[in-house]
Short mmCIF file of C-alpha atoms and ligand atoms in Angstrom, two decimals:
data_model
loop_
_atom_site.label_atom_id
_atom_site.label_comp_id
_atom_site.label_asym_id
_atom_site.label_seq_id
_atom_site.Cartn_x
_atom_site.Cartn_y
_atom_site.Cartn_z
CA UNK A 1 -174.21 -120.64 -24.71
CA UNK A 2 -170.29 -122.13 -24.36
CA UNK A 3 -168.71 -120.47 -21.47
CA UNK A 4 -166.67 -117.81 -22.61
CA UNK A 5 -162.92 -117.67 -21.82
CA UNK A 6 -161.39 -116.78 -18.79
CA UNK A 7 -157.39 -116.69 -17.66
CA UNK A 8 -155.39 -116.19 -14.90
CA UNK A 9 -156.21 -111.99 -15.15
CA UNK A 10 -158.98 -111.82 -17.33
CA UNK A 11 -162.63 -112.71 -17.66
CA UNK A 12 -163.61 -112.50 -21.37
CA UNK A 13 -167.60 -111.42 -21.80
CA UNK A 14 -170.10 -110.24 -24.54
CA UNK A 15 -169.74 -106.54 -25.38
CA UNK A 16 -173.39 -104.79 -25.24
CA UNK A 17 -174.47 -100.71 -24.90
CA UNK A 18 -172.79 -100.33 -21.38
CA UNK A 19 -169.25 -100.64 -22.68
CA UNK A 20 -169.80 -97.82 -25.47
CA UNK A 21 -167.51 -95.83 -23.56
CA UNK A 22 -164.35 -97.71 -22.47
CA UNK A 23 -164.71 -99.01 -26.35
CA UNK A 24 -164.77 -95.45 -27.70
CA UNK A 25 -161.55 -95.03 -25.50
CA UNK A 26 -159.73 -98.11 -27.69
CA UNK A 27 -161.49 -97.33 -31.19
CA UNK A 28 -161.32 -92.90 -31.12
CA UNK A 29 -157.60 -93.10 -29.94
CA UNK A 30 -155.31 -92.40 -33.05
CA UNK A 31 -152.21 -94.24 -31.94
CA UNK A 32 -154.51 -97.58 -31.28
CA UNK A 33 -156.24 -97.22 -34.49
CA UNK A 34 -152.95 -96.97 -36.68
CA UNK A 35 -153.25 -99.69 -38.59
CA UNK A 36 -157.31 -99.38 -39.12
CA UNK A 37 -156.19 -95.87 -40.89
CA UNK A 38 -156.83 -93.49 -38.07
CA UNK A 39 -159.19 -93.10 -35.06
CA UNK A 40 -162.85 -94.04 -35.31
CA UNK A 41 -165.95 -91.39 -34.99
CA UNK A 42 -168.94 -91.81 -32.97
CA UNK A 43 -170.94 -93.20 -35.38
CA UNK A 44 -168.21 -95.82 -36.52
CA UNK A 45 -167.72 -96.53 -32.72
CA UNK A 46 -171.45 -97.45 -32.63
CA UNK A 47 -171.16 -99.60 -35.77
CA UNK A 48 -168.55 -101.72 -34.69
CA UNK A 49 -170.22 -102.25 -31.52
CA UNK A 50 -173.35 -103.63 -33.80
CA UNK A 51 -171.69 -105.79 -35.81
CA UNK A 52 -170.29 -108.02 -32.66
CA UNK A 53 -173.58 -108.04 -30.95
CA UNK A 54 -174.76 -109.32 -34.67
CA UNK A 55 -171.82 -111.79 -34.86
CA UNK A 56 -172.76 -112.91 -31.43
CA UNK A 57 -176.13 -113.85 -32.98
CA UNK A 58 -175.34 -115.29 -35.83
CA UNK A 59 -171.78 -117.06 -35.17
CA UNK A 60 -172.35 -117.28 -31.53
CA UNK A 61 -168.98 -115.83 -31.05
CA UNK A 62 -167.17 -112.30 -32.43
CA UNK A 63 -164.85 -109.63 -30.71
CA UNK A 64 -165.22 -109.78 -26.57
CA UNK A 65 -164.70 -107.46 -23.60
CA UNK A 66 -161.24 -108.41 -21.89
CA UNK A 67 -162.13 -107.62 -18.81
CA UNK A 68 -159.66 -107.46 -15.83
CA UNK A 69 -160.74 -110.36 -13.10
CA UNK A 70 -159.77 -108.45 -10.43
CA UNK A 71 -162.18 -105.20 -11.11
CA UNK A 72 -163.76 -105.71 -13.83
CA UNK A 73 -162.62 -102.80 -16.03
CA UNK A 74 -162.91 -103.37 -19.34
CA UNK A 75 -159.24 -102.99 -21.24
CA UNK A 76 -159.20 -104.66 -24.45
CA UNK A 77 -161.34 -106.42 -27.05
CA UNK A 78 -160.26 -110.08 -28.34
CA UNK A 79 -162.27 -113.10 -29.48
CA UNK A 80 -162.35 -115.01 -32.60
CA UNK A 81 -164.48 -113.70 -35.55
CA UNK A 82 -165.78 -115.68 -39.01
CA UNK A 83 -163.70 -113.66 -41.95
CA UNK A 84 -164.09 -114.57 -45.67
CA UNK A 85 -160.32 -114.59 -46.72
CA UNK A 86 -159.55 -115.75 -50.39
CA UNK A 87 -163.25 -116.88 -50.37
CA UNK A 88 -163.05 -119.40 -47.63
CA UNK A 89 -164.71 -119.02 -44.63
CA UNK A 90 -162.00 -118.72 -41.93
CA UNK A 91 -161.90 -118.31 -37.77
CA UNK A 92 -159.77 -115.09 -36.65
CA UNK A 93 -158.17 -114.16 -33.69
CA UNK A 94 -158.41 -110.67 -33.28
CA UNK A 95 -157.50 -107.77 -30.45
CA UNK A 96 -157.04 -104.63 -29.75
CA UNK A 97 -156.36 -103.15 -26.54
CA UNK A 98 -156.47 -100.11 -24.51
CA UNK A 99 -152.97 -98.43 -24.74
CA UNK A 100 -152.83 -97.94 -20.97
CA UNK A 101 -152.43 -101.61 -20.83
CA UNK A 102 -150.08 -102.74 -23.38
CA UNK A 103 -147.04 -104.64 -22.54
CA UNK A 104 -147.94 -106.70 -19.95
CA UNK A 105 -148.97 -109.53 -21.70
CA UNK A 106 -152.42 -109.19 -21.45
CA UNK A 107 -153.19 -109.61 -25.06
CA UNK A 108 -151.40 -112.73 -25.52
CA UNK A 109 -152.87 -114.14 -22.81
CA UNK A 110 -156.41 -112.92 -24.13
CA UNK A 111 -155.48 -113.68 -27.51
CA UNK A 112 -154.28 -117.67 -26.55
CA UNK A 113 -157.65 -117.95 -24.66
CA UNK A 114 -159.33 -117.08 -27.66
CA UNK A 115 -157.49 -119.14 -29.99
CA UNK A 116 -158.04 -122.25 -27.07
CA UNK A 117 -162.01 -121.51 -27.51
CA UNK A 118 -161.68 -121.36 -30.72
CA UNK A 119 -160.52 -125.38 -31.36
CA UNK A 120 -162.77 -126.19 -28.37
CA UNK A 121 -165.68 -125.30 -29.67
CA UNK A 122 -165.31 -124.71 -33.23
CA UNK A 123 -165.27 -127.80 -35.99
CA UNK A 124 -162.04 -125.82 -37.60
CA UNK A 125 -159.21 -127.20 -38.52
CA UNK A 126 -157.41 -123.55 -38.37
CA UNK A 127 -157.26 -120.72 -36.41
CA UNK A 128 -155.87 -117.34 -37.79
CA UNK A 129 -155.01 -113.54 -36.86
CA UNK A 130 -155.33 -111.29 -40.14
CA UNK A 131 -152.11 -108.63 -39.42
CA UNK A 132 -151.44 -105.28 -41.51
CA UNK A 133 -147.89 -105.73 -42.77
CA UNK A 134 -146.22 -102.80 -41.00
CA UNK A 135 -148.42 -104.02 -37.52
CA UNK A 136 -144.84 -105.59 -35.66
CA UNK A 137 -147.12 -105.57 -32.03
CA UNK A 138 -149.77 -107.39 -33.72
CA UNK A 139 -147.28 -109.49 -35.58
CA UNK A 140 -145.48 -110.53 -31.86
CA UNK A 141 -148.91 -111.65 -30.64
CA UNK A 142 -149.92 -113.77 -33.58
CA UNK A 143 -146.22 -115.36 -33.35
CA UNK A 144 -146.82 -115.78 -29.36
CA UNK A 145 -149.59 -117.41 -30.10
CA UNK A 146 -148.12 -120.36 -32.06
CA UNK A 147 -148.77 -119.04 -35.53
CA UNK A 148 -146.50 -119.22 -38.64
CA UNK A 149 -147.35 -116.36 -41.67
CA UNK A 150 -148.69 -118.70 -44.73
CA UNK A 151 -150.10 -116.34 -46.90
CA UNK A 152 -150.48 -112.50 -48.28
CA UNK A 153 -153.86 -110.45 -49.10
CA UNK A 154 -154.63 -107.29 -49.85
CA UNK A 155 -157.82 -105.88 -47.77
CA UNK A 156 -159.46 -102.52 -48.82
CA UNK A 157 -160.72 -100.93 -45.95
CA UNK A 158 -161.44 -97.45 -45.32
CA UNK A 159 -160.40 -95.94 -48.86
CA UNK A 160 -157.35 -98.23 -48.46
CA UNK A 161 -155.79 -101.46 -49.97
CA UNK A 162 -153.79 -102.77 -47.19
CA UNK A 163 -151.42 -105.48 -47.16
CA UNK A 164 -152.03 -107.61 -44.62
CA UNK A 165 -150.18 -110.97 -43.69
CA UNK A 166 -152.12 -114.12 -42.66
CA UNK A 167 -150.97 -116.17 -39.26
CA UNK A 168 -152.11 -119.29 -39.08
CA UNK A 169 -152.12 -122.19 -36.32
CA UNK A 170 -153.49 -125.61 -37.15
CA UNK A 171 -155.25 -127.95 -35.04
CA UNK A 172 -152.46 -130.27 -35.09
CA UNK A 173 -150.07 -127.84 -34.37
CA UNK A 174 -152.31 -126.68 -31.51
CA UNK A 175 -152.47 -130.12 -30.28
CA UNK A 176 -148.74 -130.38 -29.96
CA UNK A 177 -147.88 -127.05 -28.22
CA UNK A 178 -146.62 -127.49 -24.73
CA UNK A 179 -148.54 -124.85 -22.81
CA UNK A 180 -151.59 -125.67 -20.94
CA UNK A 181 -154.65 -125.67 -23.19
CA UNK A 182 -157.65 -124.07 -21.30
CA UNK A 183 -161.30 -125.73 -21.79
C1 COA B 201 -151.74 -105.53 -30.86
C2 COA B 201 -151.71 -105.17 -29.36
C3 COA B 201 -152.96 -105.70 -28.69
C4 COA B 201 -150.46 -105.79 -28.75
O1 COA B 201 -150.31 -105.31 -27.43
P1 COA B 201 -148.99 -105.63 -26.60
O2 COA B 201 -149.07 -104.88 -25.36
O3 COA B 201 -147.80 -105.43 -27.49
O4 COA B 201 -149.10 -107.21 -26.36
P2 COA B 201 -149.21 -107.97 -24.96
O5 COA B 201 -150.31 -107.41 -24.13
O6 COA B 201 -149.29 -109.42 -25.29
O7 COA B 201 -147.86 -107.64 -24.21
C5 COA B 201 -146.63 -108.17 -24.68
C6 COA B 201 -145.49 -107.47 -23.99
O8 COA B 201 -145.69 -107.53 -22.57
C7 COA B 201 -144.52 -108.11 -21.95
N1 COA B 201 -145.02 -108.78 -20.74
C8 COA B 201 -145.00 -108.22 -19.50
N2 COA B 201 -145.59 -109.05 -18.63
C9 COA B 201 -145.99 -110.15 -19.31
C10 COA B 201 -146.64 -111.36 -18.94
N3 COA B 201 -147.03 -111.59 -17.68
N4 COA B 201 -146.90 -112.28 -19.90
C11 COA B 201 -146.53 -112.06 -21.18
N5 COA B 201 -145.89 -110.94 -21.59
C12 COA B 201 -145.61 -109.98 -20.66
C13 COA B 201 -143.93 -108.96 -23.04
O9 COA B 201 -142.54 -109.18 -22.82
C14 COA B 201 -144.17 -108.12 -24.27
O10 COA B 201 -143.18 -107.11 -24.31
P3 COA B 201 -142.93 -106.20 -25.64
O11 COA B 201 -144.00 -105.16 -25.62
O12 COA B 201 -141.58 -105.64 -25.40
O13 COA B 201 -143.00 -107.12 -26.82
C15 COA B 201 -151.67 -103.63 -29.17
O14 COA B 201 -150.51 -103.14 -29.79
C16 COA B 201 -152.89 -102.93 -29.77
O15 COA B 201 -153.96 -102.90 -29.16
N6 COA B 201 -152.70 -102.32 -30.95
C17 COA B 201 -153.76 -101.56 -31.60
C18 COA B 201 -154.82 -102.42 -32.21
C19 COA B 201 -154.27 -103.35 -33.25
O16 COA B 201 -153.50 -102.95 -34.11
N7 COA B 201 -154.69 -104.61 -33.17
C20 COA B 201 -154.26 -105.65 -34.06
C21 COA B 201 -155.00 -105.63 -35.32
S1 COA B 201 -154.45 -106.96 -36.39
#
């Protein structure tokens, strides 16, 4: 398999049944899971956790652990995913992180990593983040990570339509960024 991302702090790996709880932690917390319309149960826990591990099968790639280098703890899930947005078949950034470790830049730095992996090893010629329109933390990251809003959708999810905005970075714009691009 490509090496999964790693940063300064983090060390991005495959989820799998061991990280059920420090993922239930993220996922049952209702200020986290805002913008997925409210906390997640047990069994919706569990299913999220088996779709990545299918995603890692069939895309070789989906949501990973963001894992802290230095001990290993597990505080946030990032990594790109395959999303079917206006019928084509896109590459998304996503993340969410446990709120004990917001605002330190971790999920940019988790998020660029991804988005890096993403035009590595990916024959895209896009990379995007999927944001709820009233998500202004999510928003921040997507900016941070080089990416301009070029289009609105409407997801239903949950019992809900939900506007969402679509961040996009493109492989040229990637090229031309500044900042250090990881392998
Ligand atoms: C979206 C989410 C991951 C963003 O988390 P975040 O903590 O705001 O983002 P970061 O980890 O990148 O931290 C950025 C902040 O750390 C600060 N920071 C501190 N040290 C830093 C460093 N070394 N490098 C970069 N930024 C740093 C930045 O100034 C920034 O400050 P701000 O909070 O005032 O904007 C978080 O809000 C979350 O998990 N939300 C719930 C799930 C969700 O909605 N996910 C998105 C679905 S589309």
């Amino acid at each position: 398999m490509r090496a999964l991302p790693e940063t300064d702090r983090l060390v991005l790996r495959e989820l799998g049944p061991s990280d059920l709880g420090a993922l239930t932690a993220i996922l049952s917390d209702a200020e986290t899971m805002v913008a997925y319309e409210g906390p997640f149960d047990r069994t919706e826990v569990a299913t999220w956790l088996a779709r990545q591990e299918r995603r890692y099968v069939e895309d070789g790639f989906g949501l990973w652990a963001v894992t802290l280098r230095e001990t290993g703890e597990l505080i946030g899930q990032c990594g790109p995913t395959r999303q079917v947005i206006e019928g084509e078949s896109m590459v998304e950034v996503g993340y969410l992180f446990n709120r004990r470790w917001w605002h330190q830049g971790f999920a940019i730095e988790a998020a660029r990593a991804s988005r890096d992996w993403g035009f590595h090893n990916l024959p895209v010629d896009r990379v995007c983040s999927k944001v709820r329109d009233t998500n202004l933390p999510s928003m921040n990251v997507a900016i941070r990570n080089g990416m301009t809003p070029r289009r609105r959708i409407v997801t239903h999810y949950r019992g809900v339509d939900m506007p969402h905005l679509v961040f996009e970075i493109t492989r040229d714009e990637w090229m031309l960024r500044s900042e250090p691009r990881r392998p």
